[in-house]
Structure formats: C-alpha cells, structure tokens
XYZ file of C-alpha atoms in Angstrom:
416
model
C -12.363 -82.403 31.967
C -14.368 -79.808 33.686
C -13.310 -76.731 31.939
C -15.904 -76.120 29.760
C -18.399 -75.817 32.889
C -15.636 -73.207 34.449
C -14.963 -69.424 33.865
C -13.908 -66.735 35.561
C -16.003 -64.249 37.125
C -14.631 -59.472 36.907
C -12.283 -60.496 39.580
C -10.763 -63.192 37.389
C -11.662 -65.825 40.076
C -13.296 -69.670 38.752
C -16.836 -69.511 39.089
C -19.296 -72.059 37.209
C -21.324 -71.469 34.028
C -23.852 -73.398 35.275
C -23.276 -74.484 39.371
C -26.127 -77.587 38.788
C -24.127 -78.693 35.353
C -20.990 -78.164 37.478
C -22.156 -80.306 40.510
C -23.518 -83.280 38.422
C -20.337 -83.396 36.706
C -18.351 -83.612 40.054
C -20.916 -86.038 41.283
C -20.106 -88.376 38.301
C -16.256 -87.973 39.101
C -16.562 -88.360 42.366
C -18.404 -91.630 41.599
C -15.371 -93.027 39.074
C -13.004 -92.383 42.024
C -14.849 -94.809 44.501
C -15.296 -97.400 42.267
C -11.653 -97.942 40.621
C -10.098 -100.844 42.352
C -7.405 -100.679 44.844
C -4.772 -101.319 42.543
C -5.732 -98.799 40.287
C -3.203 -96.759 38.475
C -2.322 -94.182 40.403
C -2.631 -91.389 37.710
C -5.990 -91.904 36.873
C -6.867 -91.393 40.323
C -4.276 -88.055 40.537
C -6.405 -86.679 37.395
C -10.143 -87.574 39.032
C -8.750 -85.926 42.532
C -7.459 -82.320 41.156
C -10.485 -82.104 38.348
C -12.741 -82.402 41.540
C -10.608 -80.653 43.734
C -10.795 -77.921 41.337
C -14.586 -78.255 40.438
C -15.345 -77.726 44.322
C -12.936 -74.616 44.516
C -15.055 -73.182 41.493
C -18.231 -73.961 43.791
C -16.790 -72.473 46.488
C -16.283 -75.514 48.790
C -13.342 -75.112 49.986
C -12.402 -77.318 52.198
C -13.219 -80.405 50.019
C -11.256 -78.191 47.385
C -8.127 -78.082 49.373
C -8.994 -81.930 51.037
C -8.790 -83.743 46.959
C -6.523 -81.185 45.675
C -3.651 -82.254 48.434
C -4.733 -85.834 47.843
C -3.811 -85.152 44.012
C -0.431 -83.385 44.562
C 0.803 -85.800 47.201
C 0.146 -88.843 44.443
C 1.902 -86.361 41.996
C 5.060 -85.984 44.079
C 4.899 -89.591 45.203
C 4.873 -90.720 41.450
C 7.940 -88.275 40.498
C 5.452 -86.398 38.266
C 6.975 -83.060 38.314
C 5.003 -81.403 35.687
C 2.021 -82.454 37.868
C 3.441 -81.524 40.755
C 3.619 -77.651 39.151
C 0.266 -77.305 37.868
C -1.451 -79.250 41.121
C 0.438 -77.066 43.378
C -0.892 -73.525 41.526
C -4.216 -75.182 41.751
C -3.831 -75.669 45.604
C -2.520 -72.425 46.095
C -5.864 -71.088 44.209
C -7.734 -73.373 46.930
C -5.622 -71.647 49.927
C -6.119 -68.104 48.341
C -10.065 -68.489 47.512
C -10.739 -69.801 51.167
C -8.755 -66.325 52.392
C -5.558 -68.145 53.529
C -2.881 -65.822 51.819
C 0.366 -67.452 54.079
C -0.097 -71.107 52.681
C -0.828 -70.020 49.043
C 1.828 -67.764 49.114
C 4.524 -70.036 49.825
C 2.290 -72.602 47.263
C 3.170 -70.450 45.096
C 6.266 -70.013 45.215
C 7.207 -73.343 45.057
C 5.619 -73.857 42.298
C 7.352 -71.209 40.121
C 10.382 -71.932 41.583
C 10.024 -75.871 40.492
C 8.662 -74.369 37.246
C 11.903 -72.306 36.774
C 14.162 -75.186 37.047
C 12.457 -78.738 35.751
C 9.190 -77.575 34.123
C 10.062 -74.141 31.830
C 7.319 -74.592 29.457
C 5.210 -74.235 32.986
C 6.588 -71.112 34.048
C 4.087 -68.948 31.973
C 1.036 -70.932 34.152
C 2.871 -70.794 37.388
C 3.766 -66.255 36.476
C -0.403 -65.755 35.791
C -1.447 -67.909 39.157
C 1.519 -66.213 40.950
C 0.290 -62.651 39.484
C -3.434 -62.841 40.165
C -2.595 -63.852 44.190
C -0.022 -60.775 44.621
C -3.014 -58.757 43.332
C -5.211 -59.594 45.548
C -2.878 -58.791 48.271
C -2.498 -55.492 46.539
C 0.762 -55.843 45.927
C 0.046 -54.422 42.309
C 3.955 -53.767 41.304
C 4.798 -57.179 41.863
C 1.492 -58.584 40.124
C 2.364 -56.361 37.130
C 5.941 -57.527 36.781
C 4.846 -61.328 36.811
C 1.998 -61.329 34.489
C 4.110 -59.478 32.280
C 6.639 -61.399 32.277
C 3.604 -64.457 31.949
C 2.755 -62.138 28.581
C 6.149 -61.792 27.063
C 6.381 -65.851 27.256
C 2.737 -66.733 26.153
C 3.185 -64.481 22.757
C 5.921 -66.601 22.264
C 4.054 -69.563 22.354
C 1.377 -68.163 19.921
C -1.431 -68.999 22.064
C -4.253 -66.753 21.296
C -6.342 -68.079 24.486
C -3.550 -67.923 26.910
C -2.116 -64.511 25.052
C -6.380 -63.566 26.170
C -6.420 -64.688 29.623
C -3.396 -63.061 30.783
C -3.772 -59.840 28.792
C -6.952 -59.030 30.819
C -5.372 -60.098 34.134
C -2.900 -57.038 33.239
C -5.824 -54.979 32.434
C -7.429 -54.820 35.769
C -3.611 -54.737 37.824
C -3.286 -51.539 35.736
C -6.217 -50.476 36.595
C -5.885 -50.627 40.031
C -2.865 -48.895 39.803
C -4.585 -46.218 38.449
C -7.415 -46.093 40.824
C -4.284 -45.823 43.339
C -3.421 -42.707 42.107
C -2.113 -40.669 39.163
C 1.426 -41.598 40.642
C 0.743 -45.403 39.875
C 2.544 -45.912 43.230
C 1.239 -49.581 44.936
C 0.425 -49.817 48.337
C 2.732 -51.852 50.499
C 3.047 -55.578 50.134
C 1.236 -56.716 53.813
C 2.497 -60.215 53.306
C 5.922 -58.841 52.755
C 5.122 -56.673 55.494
C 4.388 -59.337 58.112
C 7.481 -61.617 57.169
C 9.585 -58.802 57.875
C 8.231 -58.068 61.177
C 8.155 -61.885 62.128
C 12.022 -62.223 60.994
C 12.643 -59.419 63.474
C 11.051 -60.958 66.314
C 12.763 -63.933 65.922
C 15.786 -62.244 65.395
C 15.032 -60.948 69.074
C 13.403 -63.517 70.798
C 11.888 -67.225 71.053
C 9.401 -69.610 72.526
C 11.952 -71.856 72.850
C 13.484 -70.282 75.799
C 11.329 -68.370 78.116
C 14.417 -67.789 80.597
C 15.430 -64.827 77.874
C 11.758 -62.929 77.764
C 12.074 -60.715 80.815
C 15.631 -59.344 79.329
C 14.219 -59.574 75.864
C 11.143 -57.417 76.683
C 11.613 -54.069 77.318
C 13.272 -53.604 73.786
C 10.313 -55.613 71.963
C 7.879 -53.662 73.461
C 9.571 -50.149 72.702
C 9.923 -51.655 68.927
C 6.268 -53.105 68.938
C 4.649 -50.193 70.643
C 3.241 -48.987 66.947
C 2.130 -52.139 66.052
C -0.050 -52.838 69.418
C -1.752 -49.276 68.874
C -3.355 -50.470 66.273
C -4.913 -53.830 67.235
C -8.396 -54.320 67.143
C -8.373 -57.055 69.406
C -6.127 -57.710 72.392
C -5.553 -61.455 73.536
C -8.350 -62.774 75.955
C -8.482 -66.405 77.694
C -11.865 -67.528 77.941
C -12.261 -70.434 80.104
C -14.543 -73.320 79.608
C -17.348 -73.311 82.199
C -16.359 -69.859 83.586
C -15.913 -67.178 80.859
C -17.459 -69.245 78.113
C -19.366 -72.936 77.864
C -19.437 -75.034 74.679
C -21.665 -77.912 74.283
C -19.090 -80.902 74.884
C -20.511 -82.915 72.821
C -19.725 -80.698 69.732
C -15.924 -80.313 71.399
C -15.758 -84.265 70.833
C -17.036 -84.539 67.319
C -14.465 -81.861 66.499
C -11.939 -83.746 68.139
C -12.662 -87.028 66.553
C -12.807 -85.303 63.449
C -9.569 -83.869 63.849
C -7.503 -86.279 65.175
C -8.730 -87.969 61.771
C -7.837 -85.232 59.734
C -4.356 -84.828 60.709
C -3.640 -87.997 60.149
C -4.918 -88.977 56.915
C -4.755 -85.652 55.654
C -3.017 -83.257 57.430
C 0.234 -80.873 56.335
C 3.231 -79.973 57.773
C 2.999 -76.100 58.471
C 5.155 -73.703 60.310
C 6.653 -76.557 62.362
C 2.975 -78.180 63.527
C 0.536 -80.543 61.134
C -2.869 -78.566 59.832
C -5.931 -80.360 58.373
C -8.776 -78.503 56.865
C -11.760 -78.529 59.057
C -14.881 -80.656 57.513
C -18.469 -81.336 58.928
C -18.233 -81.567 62.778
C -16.594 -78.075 62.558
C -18.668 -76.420 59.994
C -21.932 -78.024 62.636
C -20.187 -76.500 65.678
C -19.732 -72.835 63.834
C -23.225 -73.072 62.918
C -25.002 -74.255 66.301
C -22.559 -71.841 68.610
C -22.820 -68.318 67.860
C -19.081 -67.553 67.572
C -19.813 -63.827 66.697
C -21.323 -63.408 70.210
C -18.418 -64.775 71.948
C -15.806 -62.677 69.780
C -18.265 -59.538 70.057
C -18.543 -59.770 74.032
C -15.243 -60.297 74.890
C -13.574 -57.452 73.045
C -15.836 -55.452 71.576
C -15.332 -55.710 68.111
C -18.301 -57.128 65.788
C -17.631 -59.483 63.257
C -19.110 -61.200 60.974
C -19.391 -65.251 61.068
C -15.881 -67.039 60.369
C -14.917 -67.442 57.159
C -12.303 -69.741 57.430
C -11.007 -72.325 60.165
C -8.591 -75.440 60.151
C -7.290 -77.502 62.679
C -3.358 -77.666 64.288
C -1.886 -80.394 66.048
C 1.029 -80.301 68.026
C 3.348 -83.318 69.308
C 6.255 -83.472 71.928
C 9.138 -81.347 70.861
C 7.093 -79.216 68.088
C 6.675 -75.519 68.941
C 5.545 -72.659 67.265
C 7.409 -69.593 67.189
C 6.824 -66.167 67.460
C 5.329 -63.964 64.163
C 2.702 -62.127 63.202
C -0.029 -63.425 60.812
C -0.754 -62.082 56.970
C -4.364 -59.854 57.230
C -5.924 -62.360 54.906
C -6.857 -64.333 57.847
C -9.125 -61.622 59.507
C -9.425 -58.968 62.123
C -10.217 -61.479 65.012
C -8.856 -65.556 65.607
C -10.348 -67.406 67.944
C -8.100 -70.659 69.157
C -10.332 -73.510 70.646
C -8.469 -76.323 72.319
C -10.053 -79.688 71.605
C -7.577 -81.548 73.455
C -4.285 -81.250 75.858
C -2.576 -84.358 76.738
C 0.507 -84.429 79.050
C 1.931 -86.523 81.871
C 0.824 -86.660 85.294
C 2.994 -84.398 87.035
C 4.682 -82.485 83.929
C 6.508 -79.358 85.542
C 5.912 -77.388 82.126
C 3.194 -77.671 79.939
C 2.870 -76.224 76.141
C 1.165 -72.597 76.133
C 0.052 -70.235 73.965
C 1.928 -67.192 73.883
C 1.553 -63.901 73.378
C 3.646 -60.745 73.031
C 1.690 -57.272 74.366
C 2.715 -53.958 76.615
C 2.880 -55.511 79.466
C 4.863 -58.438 79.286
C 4.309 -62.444 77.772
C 1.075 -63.789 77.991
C 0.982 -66.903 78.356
C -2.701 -68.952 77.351
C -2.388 -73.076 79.133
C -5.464 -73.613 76.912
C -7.473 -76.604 78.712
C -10.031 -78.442 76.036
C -12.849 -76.227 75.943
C -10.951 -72.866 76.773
C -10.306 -70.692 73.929
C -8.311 -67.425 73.047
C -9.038 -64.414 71.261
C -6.378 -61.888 69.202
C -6.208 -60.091 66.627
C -3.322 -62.659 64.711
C -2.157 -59.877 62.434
C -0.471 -57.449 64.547
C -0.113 -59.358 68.195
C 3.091 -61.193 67.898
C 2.196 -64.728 69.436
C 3.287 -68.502 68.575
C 3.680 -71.751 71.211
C 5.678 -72.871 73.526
C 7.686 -76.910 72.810
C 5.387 -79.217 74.186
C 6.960 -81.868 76.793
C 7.730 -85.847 76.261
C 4.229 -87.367 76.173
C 2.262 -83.957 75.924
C 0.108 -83.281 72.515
C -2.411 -80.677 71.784
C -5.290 -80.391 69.217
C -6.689 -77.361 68.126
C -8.920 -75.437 66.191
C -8.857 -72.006 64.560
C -10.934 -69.861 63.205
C -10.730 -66.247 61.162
C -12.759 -63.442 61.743
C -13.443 -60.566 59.436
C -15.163 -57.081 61.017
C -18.237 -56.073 59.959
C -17.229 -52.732 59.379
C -13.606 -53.595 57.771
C -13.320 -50.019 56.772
C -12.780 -48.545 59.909
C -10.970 -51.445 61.238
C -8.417 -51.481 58.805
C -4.840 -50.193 60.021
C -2.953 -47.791 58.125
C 0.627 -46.408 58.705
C 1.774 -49.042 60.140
C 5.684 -49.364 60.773
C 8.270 -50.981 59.401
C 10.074 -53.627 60.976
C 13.210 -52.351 62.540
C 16.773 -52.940 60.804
C-alpha cells in the first residue's frame, strides 16, 4: 500500500523516498479511515491502521506510529487473525525500537516469533529478519547473526530473490560489525540480557511488596550492587513542586487530561501498570519547559532534550517491582507525577522506590514533584497502591550529550 514510497536507509531502518509523497499518501489513508461507517468491516480498517501506523514510523512520528499500529494489532487479535497478529506485532516492535524503547520491542518481538513458530511458519522468516535487525542494534551481534541466518537458510528456500536481498545485506553489516569488534569476532555483551539478569536477582532478593523485609534485605543488596552504583551517572533526586522545581500548572493539567485519555482508550498493560504513548499536551510541555535545565542542575549531568516519554498509570493493588531498566531508554529519567489520588486519612500511600548505598529511597511523588535517576543501573520500581489510591505519571528518557564518556563499561554480572 505504501511500500513503494518506503526504503531503508545504511542502517537498514524505513525511511521515505520522498517524505512529501509519503505524507500525502498517509493523509489520503488517514482520510478513508474517518469516513468508513461504523459498521465497517473490521479488516479494512486493521489494513488502513498498520499501513499508517507504519507510514508515520517511516516519518519518524512515533508516537502516532505506535498509537494506529496498537489500534491495528488489537483488531487483529480481536478478529482471531493470527497471521495479522505476527506481522502487526514485528511492525510494533519496529515502532517501540525506532522511538528508543528496546524493553517493549524486545518482548514484541518475541512474541511474535514465538506465535510465528507455532501457528504462522511461513512467517517465521519475517518475524527471524525483524528479530535480527533489533538484537543488532543492541549489539548483541552473535545473536543477530544466528537469526538472520537462520531468516537466510529459510528465504532461499522460498526462492525469493527480494527477500533472499534484504536479508543478505542485513548479514552484511552484523558481520561487519563483528569485525570492526575485533579480529576475534567476539560480540560485546547483550545489555538487555544483561539487565534481565540483574532484575531477576533483585527480585530473587527483595520486593516492593513488603517493605517490612528491606532493612534485613539491605546490607546484602548493597554489598552485591556496590559495582553497579559506581557507575551511575545520575543518583535519584526528589524535586518538589514549588520548592526545588515549579511547572506551569496549567501544562500539568493538559498532560493529565491527556493522559487519563490515553490510558484508557489506548493504553497497554506493561510490567504490571497500563502505559499510553504521550501525544500533543506532552510534546507542548517538553517544548515550553526546559527539561535539560532541570536534569542538568540537579545532578550535573548535561543532556540533550528527551527523546522519548510515555505515560504510566497505576490503580489500587498494582505495584511495580524492583529492576533495572535496558540503556535504550537513556542516561537520565525524569518521573513527573500528574496526579495522586488516595483516601483521606490513608496510613500508606504508593511511593517510588529506590535502591542506593545508603538504604531505600522512597519518592511520595505529589502532582507536580518529579524524580530524577539514572533507570539503567539504580534498581527502583513502586510500591502497591492502597484501596481508592491511583497515580498518573509521566516519563521521560534522557540521552547525555557526551554519551561517550558516560557510557559504563565493565560492569558486573548479576550474582548466581
């Protein structure tokens, strides 16, 4: 529908041929979705949703990428189309990946060639190249080599010159990374393998859950964690509104509105909590508040403006437990509470919570107070919210301007 106005750019990424051509065309697709009538059939309107979804990925807009690409898989599953289901879901995963969130494509991914594997095999070559191209980017280059060639091995079976093409020269650069690695061809280590293993530690060890256990859990976790928390570039700050830092409220309730809306007609279940991607109010609040400044002063690291943000909600019972992030998401979060509601007289309220040397930190983030951390190698996660208490938040991932010196090395393993 829109591939001849797609290609893919050295780092085998979907960029447009021509981004005016491109937009028109999504324009007129965009317009065929509003007018089909309400009792439309529901395939048509799965097709227009992922050809746009996938359009504004190639454009880079990435939120209304991932907002008409979940629209399309959710009619996909609801309709029992499992061959849609596969190739939506890859093309999500893409959306996750390009806007720099590596934990929610990754486990896109997965699914995907796992459905693949067992109802869709003549799939599994599509979901092996998607699969292949995100591991490289993670720079886990052994495990992007084994999948696209196992993705070759099944497309020369098929005979399919173009596919045979495409995944040929995804090979091509993976080996030629490797050999920019070194004449050993060793990989560096997976860091999304990396963080899973330290996050099934910790809660191996410990949980929000139960805050009685931290003061017998800690001194263990921090003799475990002390190489870790050498290396962070930020360390977890609670900025208060009004006192350490003051937004404009009336950009704290547009973002609100705009994500309570969000989660509800669009939001995901993730890690326990719902996420919704951010849209206008938050992409006006980024751009009126200078974010940088606030990150910048309070630790000391410079960054460059987000590049990536979505919004949580929590409900009574839902909790968050402790982990580290994958590095995809930057060298600096910054968690803005839009709104805490919970019962007059509640003896415990839902926190933010943090793992460093000296103890638990715990963040009761009030709307308008916000927390800074470097999400990749503080251990953190929240506490269950009460009967009657919800929270709304929003997040959003730094990168450092100067990445190079920022970025970690020897970091250790997760105990066994």
């Amino acid at each position: 529908m829109l591939d001849h106005l797609i290609t893919h750019d050295d780092a085998l990424r979907m960029v447009p041929t021509d981004r005016n051509e491109l937009a028109t065309a999504i324009g007129r697709l965009r317009d065929e979705l509003r007018s089909l009538p309400k009792d439309a059939d529901p395939t048509r309107t799965r097709i227009l949703t992922r050809w746009i979804g996938i359009g504004q990925m190639s454009m880079g807009h990435h939120d209304e990428a991932l907002t008409f690409l979940r629209q399309s898989l959710d009619i996909a599953a609801t309709t029992g189309n499992t061959r849609a289901v596969v190739a939506t879901g890859l093309n999500l995963a893409d959306a996750h990946r390009y806007a720099g969130d590596a934990q929610s494509a990754d486990a896109l991914y997965r699914r995907a060639l796992n459905t693949a594997r067992n109802q869709q095999p003549e799939l599994v070559d599509y979901a092996l190249q998607h699969t292949g191209k995100h591991l490289m980017e993670r720079g886990d280059l052994t495990g992007a080599q084994a999948h696209l060639q196992e993705a070759l091995r099944l497309r020369i079976a098929k005979e399919d010159t173009e596919l045979v093409k495409s995944t040929q020269a995804a090979l091509d650069r993976v080996e030629m990374l490797i050999s920019q690695a070194g004449a050993s061809a060793v990989a560096p280590a997976d860091p999304g393998e990396w963080s899973r293993q330290w996050t099934t530690w910790l809660q191996s060890r410990t949980t929000t859950l139960t805050p009685s256990r931290w003061a017998q859990d800690f001194p263990a976790l921090r003799d475990a964690l002390a190489g870790i928390t050498a290396h962070q570039r930020v360390h977890p700050r609670h900025l208060r509104h009004q006192h350490d830092q003051s937004f404009p409220p009336v950009l704290l309730a547009a973002m609100a509105k705009e994500a309570e809306k969000a989660v509800a007609t669009d939001g995901y279940l993730h890690n326990g909590k719902r996420n919704a991607a951010v849209g206008d109010a938050a992409n006006h609040f980024a751009a009126q508040v200078d974010l940088t400044a606030v990150v910048s002063r309070s630790t000391g690291l410079h960054v460059e403006q987000p590049h990536t943000a979505v919004y949580i909600a929590y409900t009574e019972g839902q909790f968050l437990d402790f982990h580290v992030d994958e590095a995809g998401f930057g060298e600096a979060n910054l968690i803005l509470c839009l709104r805490h509601e919970r019962p007059t007289g509640a003896l415990r309220v839902s926190a933010t919570v943090f793992i460093n040397t000296d103890g638990y930190l715990e963040c009761a983030l009030a709307p308008g107070d916000c927390v800074v951390f470097d999400g990749a190698l503080t251990p953190h996660g929240r506490t269950p919210l009460s009967p009657g208490e919800s929270v709304t938040l929003v997040s959003f991932g730094f990168r450092a301007c100067n990445q190079a010196t920022h970025t970690p090395t020897n970091l250790p393993a997760a105990p066994r």
